XYZ file of C-alpha atoms in Angstrom:
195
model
C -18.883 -2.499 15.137
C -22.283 -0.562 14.645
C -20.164 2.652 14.389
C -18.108 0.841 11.574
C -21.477 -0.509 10.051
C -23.302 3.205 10.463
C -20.576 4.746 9.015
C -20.367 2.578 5.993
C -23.822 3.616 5.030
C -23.306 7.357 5.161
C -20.281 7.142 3.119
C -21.903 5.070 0.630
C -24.732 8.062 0.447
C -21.958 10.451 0.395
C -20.021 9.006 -2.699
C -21.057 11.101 -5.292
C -19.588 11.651 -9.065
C -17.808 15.324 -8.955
C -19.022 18.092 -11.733
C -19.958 21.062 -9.258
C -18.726 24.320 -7.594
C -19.166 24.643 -3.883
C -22.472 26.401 -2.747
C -21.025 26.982 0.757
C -17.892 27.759 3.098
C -17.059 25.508 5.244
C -17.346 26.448 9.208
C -14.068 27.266 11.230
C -15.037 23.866 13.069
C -14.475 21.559 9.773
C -10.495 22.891 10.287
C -10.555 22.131 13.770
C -11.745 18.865 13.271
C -9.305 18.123 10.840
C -6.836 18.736 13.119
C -8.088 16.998 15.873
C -8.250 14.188 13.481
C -4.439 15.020 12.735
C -3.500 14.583 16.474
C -5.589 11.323 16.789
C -3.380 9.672 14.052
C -0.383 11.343 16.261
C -1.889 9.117 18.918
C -2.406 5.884 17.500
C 1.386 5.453 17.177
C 2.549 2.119 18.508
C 5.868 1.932 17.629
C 8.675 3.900 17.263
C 9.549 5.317 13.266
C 12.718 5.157 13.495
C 12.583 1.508 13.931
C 11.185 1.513 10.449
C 13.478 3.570 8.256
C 13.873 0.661 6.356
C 10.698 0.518 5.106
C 9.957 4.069 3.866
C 8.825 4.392 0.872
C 7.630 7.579 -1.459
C 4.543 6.721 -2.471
C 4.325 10.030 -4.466
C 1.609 12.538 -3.684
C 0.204 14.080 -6.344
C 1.406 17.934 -4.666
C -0.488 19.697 -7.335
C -3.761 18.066 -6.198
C -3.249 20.325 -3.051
C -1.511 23.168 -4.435
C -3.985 25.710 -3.502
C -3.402 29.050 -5.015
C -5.106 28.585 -7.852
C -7.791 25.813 -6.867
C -11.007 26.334 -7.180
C -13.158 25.815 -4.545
C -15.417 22.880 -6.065
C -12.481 20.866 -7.198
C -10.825 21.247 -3.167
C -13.822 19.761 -1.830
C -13.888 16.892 -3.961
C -10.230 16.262 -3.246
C -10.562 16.221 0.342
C -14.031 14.111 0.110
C -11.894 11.543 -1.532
C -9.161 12.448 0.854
C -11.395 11.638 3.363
C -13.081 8.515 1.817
C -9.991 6.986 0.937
C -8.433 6.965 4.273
C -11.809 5.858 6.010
C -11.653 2.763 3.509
C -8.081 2.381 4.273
C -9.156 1.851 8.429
C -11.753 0.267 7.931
C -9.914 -2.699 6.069
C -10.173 -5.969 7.914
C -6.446 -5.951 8.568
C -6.376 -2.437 10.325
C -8.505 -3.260 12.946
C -5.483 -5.459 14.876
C -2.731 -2.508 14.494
C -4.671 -0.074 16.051
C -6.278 0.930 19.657
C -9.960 0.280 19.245
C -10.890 3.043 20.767
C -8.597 5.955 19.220
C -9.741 4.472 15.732
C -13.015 4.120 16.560
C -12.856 8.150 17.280
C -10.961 9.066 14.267
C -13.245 7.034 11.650
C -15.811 9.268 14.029
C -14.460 12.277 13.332
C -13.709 11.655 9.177
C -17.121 10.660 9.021
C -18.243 14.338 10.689
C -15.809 15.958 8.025
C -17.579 13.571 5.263
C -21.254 14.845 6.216
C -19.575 18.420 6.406
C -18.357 18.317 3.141
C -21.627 16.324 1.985
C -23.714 19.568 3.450
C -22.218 22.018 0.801
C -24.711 21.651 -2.254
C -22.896 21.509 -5.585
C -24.254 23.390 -8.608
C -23.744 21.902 -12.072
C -20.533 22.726 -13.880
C -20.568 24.359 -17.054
C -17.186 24.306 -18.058
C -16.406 20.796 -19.227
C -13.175 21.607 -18.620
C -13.685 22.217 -14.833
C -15.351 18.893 -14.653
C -12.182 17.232 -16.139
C -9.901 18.745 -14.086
C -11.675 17.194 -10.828
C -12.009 13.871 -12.301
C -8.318 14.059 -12.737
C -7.746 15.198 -9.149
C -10.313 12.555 -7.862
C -8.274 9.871 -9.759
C -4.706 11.125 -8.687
C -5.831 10.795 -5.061
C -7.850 7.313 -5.949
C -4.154 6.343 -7.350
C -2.041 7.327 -4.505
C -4.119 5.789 -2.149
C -3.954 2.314 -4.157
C -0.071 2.758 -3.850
C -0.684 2.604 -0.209
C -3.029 -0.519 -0.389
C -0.466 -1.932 -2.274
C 2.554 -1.231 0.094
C 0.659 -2.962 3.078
C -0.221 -5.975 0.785
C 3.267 -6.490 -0.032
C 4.748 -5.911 3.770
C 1.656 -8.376 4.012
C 0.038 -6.047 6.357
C 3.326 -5.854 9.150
C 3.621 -3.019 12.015
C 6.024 -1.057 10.339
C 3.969 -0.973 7.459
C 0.999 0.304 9.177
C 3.617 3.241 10.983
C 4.918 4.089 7.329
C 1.044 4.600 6.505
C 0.380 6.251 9.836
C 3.334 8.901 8.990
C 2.416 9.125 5.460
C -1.980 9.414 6.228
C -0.986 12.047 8.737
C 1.377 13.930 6.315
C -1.846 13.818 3.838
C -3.682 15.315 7.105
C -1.575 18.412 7.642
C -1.908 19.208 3.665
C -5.422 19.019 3.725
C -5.726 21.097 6.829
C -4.282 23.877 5.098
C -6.253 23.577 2.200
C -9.600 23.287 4.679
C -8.660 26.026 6.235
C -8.568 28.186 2.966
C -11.733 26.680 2.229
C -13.245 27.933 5.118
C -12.508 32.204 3.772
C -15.055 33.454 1.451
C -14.131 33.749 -2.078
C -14.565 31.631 -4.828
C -11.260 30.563 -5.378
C -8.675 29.679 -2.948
C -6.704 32.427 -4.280
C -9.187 34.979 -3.441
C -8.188 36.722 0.477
């Protein structure tokens, strides 16, 4: 519970309102995590998914949030901060706690929380462009949105174990998108274009 409580507190110092390029590339390691973080979710499977076809559901990912080629480098980071945010609020909820294994959520809010203060460590500059500002709001919002669907969904299927699995499958889908954007983040360049 002190983990939960400790990490609470850095997120809330991490929150921040986007408007900034990225001062920094992120470390090799940052990638690795995030796919460590990938194969914990793999983990934390209790049941089987095909015992849940029935409830699948597209909650429709907003595809261009991720689509990398031409993103620039400050907008990425706030999408995966969010990213990141949004799926530590999602496990943190007061009905997650009985789906899971204690201890292989305990080490994957760990490891979000490392990506968080990774992500937190690359200074932002102010943006000049208004336009550039706008454009991360939007992405900020489309993952805010997305990630209320999946509120929603485990509201309505008030919370069940196949719910959970569908937003197990669907988290760690989220998870191997943002992987591949982190590990574009990581090259030097200022866009994600840029070899």
């Amino acid at each position: 519970m002190a983990l939960l409580l400790s990490l609470l507190a850095a997120l809330a110092v991490l929150s921040c309102c986007p408007g900034g390029s990225l001062a920094c590339d992120l470390p090799p390691s940052h990638a690795a995590l995030s796919r460590s973080n990938f194969a914990l979710l793999g983990e934390m499977r209790r049941i089987s998914s095909f015992l849940c076809l029935k409830d699948r559901k597209d909650f429709s990912f907003p595809w261009e949030v991720l689509d990398g080629s031409l993103l620039p480098k400050a907008q990425a980071v706030f999408v995966l901060q969010e990213m990141l945010w949004e799926t530590v609020h999602l496990f943190l909820s007061e009905d997650c706690s009985a789906a899971w294994n204690a201890t292989l959520l305990d080490r994957l809010l760990s490891g979000l929380y490392r990506q968080l203060q990774a992500l937190d460590a690359c200074s932002v500059e102010e943006v000049r462009e208004e336009d550039s500002a706008l454009r991360i709001e939007a992405s900020v919002l489309a993952v805010k949105n997305y990630f209320q669907g999946l509120h929603l969904y485990l509201q309505e299927k008030k919370y069940s174990d196949c719910a959970w699995e569908v937003v197990r499958v669907e988290i760690r889908r989220c998870f191997f998108l943002s992987t591949t954007l982190q590990e574009r983040l990581s090259m030097k360049g200022g866009d994600l274009g840029s070899p």
